PDB file of C-alpha atoms in Angstrom:
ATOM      1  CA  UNK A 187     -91.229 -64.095 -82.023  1.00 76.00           C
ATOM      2  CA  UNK A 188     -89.684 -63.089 -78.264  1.00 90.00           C
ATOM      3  CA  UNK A 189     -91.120 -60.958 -76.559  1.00 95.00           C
ATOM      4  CA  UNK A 190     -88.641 -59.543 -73.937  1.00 95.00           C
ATOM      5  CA  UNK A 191     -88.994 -57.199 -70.488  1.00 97.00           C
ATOM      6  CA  UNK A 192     -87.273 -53.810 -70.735  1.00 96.00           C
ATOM      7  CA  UNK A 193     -86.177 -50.554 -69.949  1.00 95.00           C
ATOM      8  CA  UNK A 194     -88.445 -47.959 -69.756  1.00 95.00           C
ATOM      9  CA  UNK A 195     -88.467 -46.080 -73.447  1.00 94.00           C
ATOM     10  CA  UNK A 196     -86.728 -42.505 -72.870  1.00 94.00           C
ATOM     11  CA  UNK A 197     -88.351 -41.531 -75.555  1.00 94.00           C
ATOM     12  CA  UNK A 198     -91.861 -41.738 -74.131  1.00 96.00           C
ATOM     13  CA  UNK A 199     -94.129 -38.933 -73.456  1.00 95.00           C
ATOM     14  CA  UNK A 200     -94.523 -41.035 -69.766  1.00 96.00           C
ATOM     15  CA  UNK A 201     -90.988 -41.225 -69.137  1.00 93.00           C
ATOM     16  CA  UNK A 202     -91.227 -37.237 -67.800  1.00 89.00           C
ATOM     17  CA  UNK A 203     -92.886 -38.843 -65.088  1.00 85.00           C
ATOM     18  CA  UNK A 204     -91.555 -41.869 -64.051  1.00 86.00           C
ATOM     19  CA  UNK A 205     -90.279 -40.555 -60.455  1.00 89.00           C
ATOM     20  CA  UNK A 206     -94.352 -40.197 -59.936  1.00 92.00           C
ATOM     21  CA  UNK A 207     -95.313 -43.589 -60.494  1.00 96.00           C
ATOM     22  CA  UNK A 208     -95.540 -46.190 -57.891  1.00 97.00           C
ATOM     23  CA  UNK A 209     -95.543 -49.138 -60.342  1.00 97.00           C
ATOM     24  CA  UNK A 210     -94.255 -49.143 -63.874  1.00 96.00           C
ATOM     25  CA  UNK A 211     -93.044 -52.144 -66.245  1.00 97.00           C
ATOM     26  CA  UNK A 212     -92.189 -52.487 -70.120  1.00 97.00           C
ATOM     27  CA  UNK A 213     -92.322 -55.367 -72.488  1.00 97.00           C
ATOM     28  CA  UNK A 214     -90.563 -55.047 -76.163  1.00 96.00           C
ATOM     29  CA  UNK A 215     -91.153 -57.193 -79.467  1.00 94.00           C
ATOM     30  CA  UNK A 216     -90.222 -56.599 -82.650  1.00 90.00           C
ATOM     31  CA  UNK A 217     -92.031 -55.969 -85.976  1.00 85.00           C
ATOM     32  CA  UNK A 218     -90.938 -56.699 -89.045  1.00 77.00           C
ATOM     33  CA  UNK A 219     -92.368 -54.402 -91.743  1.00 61.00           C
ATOM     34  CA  UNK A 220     -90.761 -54.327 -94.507  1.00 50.00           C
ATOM     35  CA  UNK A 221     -89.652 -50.795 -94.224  1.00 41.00           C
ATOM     36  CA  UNK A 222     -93.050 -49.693 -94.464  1.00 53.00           C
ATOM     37  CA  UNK A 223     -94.518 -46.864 -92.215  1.00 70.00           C
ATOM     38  CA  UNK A 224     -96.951 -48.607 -89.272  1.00 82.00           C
ATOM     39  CA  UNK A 225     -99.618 -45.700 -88.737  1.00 87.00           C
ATOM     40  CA  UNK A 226     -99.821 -45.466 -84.879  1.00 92.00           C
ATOM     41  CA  UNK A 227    -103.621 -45.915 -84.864  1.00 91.00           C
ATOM     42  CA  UNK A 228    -103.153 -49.270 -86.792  1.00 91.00           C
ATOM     43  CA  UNK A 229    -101.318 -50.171 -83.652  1.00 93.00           C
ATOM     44  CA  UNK A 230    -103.755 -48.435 -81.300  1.00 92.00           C
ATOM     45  CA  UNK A 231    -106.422 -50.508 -82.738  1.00 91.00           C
ATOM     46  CA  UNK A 232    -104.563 -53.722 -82.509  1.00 91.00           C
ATOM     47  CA  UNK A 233    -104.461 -53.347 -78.994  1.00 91.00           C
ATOM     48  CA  UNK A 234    -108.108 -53.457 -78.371  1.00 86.00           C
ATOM     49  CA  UNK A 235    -108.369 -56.451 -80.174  1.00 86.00           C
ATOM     50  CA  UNK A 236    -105.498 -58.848 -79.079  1.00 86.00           C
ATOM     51  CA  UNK A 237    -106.090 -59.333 -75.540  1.00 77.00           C
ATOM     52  CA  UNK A 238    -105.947 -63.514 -74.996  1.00 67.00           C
ATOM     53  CA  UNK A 239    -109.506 -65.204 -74.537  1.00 70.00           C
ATOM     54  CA  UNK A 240    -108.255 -65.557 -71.300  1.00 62.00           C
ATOM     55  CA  UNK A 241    -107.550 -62.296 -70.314  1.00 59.00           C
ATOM     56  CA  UNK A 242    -111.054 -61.270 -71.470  1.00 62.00           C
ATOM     57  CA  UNK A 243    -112.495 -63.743 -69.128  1.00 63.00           C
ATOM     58  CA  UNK A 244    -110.386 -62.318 -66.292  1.00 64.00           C
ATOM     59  CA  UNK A 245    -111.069 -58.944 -67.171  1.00 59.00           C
ATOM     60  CA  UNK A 246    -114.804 -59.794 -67.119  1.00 64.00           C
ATOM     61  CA  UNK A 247    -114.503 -61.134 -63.679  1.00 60.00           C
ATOM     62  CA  UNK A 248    -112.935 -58.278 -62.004  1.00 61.00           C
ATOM     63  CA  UNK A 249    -115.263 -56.017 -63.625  1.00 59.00           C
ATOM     64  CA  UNK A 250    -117.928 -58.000 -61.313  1.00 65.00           C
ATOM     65  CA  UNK A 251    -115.661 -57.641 -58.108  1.00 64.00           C
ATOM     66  CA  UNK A 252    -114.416 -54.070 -58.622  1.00 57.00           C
ATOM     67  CA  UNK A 253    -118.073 -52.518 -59.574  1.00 60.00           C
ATOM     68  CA  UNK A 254    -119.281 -53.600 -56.162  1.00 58.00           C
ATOM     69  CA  UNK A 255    -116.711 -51.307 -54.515  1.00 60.00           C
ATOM     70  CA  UNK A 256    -117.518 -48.715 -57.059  1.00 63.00           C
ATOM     71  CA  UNK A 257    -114.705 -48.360 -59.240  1.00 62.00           C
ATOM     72  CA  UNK A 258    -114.680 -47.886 -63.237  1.00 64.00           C
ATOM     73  CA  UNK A 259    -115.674 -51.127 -65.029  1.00 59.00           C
ATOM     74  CA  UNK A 260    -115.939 -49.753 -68.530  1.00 59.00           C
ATOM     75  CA  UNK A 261    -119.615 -50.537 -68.394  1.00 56.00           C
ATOM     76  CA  UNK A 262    -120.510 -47.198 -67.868  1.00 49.00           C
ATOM     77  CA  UNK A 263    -123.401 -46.166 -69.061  1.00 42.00           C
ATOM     78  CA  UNK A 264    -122.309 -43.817 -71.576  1.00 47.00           C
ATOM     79  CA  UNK A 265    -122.203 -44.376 -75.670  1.00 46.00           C
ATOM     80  CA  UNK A 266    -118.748 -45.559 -76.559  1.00 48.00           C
ATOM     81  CA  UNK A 267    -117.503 -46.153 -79.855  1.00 51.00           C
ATOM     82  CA  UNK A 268    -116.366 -50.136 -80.035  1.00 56.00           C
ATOM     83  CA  UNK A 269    -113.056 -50.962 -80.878  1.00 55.00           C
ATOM     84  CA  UNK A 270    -114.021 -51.124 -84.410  1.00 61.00           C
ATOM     85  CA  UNK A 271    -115.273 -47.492 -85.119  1.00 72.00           C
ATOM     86  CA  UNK A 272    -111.915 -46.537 -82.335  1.00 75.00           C
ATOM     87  CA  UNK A 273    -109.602 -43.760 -84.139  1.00 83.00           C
ATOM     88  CA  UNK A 274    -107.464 -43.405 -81.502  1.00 89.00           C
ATOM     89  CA  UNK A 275    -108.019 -39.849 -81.236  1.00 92.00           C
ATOM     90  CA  UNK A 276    -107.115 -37.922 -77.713  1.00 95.00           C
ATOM     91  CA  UNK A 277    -110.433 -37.730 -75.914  1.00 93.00           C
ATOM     92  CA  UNK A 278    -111.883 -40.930 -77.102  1.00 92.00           C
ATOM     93  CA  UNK A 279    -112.607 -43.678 -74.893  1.00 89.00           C
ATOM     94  CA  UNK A 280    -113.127 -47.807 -75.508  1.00 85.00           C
ATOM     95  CA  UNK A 281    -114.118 -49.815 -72.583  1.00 79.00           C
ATOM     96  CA  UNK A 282    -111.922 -48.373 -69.383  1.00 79.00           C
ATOM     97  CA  UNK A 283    -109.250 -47.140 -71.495  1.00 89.00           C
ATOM     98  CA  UNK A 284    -109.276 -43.073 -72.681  1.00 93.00           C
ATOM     99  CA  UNK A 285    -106.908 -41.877 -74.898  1.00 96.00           C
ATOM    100  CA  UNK A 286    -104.560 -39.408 -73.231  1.00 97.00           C
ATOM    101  CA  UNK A 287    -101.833 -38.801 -76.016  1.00 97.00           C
ATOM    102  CA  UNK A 288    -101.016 -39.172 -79.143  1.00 96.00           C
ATOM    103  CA  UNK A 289     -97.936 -38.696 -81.138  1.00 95.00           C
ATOM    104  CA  UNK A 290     -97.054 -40.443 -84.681  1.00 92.00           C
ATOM    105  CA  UNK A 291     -94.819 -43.219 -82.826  1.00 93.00           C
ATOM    106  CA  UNK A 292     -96.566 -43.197 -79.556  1.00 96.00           C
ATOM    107  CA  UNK A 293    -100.856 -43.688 -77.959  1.00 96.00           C
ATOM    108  CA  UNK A 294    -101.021 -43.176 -74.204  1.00 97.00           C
ATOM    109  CA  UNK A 295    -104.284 -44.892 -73.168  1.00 97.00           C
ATOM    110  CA  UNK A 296    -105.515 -45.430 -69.539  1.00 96.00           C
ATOM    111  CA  UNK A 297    -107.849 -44.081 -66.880  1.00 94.00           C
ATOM    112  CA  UNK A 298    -107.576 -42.182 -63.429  1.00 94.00           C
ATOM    113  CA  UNK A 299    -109.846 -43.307 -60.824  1.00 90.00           C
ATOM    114  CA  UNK A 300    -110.704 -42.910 -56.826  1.00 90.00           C
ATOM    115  CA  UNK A 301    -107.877 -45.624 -55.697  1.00 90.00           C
ATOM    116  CA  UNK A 302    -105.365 -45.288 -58.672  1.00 93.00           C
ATOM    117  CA  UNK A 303    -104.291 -44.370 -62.146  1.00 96.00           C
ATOM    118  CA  UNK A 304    -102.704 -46.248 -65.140  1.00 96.00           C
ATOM    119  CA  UNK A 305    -101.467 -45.640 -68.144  1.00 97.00           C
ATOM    120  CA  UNK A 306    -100.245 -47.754 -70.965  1.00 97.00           C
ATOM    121  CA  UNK A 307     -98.135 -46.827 -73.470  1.00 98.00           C
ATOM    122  CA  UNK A 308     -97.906 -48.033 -76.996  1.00 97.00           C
ATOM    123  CA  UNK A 309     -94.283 -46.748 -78.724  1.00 96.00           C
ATOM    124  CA  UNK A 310     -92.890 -47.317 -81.828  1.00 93.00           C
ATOM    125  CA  UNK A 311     -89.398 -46.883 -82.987  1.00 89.00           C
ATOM    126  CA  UNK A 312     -87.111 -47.974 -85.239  1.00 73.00           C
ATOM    127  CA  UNK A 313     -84.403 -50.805 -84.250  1.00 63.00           C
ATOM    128  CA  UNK A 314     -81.337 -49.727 -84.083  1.00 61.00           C
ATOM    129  CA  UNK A 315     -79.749 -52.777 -85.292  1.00 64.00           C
ATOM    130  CA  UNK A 316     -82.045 -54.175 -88.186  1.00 64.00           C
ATOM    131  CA  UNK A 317     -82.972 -51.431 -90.716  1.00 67.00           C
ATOM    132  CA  UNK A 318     -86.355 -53.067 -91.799  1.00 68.00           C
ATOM    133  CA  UNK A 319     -87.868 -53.347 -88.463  1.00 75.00           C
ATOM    134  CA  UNK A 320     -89.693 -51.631 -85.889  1.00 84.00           C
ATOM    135  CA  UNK A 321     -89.687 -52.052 -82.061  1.00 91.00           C
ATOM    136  CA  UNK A 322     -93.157 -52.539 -80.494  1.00 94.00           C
ATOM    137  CA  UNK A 323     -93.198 -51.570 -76.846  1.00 96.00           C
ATOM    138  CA  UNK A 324     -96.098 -51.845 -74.099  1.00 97.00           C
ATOM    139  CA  UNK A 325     -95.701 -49.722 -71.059  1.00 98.00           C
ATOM    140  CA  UNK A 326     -97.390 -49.735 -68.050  1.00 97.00           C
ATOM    141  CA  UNK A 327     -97.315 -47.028 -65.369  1.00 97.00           C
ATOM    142  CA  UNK A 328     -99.526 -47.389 -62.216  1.00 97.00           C
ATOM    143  CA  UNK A 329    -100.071 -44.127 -59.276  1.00 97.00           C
ATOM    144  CA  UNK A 330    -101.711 -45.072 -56.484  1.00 97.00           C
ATOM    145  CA  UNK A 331    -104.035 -42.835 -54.550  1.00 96.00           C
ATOM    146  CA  UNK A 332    -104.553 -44.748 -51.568  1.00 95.00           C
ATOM    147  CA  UNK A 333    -104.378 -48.373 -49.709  1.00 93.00           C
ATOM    148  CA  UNK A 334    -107.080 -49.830 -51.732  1.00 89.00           C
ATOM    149  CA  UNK A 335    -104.963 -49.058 -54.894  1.00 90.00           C
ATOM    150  CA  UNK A 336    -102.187 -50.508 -53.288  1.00 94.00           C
ATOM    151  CA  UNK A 337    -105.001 -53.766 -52.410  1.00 89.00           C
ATOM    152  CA  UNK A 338    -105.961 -53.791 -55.639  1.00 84.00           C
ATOM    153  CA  UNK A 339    -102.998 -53.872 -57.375  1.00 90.00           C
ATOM    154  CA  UNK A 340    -101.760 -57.341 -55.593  1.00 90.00           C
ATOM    155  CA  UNK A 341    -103.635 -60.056 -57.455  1.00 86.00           C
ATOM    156  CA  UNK A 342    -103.935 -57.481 -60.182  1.00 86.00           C
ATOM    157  CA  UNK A 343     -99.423 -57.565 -61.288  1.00 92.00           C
ATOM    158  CA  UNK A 344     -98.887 -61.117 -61.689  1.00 90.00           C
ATOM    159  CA  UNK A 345    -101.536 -61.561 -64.288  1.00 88.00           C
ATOM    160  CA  UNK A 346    -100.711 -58.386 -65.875  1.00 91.00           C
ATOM    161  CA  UNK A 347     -97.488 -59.741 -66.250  1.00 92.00           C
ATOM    162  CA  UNK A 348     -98.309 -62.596 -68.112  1.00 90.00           C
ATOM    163  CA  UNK A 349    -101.534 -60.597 -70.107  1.00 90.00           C
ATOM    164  CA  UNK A 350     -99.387 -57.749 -71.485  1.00 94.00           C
ATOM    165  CA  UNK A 351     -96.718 -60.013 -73.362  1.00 95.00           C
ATOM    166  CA  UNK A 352     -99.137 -62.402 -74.607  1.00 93.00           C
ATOM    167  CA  UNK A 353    -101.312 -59.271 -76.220  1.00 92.00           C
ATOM    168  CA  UNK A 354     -97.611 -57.688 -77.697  1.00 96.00           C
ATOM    169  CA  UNK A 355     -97.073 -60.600 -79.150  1.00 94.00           C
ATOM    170  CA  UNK A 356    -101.032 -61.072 -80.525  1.00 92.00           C
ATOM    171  CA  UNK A 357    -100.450 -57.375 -81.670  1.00 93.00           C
ATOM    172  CA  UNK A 358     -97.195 -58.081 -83.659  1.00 93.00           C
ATOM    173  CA  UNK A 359     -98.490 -61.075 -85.069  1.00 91.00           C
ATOM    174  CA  UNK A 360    -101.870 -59.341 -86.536  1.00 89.00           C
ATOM    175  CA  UNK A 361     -99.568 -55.993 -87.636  1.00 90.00           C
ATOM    176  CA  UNK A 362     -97.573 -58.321 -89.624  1.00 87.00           C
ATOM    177  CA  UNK A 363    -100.268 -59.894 -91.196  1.00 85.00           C
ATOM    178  CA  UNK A 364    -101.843 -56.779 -92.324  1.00 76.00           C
ATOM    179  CA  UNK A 365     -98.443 -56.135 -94.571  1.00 64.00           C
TER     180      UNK A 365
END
């Protein structure tokens, strides 16, 4: 399974504001499914639950660094549903991420806070070329508010670089063996 950098989907609901963004990136795979309908949420949920152990370690780590400057950890103090009871519904939250859109090929998770927003994107559409399969893409868009976005950000985009294909492809793999 490759998992490839690409364009920016058109068809995104983020794509009306891509002049906005300071930072924005997109990695594709695709999904073989038979033909078969992928419900969005299926996909939503997948997310929450592919990230590499390694990742999760990281993500644990700056969670440490970033609360002592005050900035969202996910921690927060109030009830969350876990990514098991998640139903991807606008509104909801797991961890850091809220959901800010949904559409039946598209989630738009992701969080504003004091020294930048993000957004990630989760789109599904049909491949062009190969009747029986879906694209999967992963898009990131990042807005900074200030310098210590900007700060932040530095050691953040080469690991995100390397987490976000890894957990496309970790998504793909567990879609497909749901069919």
């Amino acid at each position: 399974m490759r998992i490839n950098k690409t364009e920016f989907p058109e068809k995104s609901i983020l794509s009306q504001g891509k002049k906005d963004f300071d930072y924005m990136d997109s990695f594709q795979g695709e999904l073989a499914n038979d033909g078969g309908n992928i419900d969005i949420s299926e996909i939503g949920k997948a997310f929450f639950t592919s990230g590499p152990k390694w990742g999760k370690k990281m993500f644990a780590f700056r969670n440490k660094i970033v609360g002592l400057f005050g900035l969202k950890t996910g921690n927060e103090a109030e009830k969350r549903p876990t990514e098991k009871d998640f139903q991807c519904e606008v509104g909801e939250r797991v961890g850091l991420f809220k959901v800010f859109d949904k559409t039946n090929n598209e989630i738009v998770l992701g969080e504003d806070d004091k020294h930048l927003d993000f957004r990630v994107s989760l789109f599904i559409d049909k491949n062009k070329k190969e009747i029986n399969k879906n694209s999967l893409t992963i898009s990131t868009t990042v807005k900074f508010h200030n310098w210590l976005g900007v700060l932040y950000f530095l050691p953040v985009r080469p690991f995100h670089k390397m987490i976000v294909p890894a957990m496309l492809k970790n998504m793909i793999g567990q879609l497909e063996n749901k069919r």
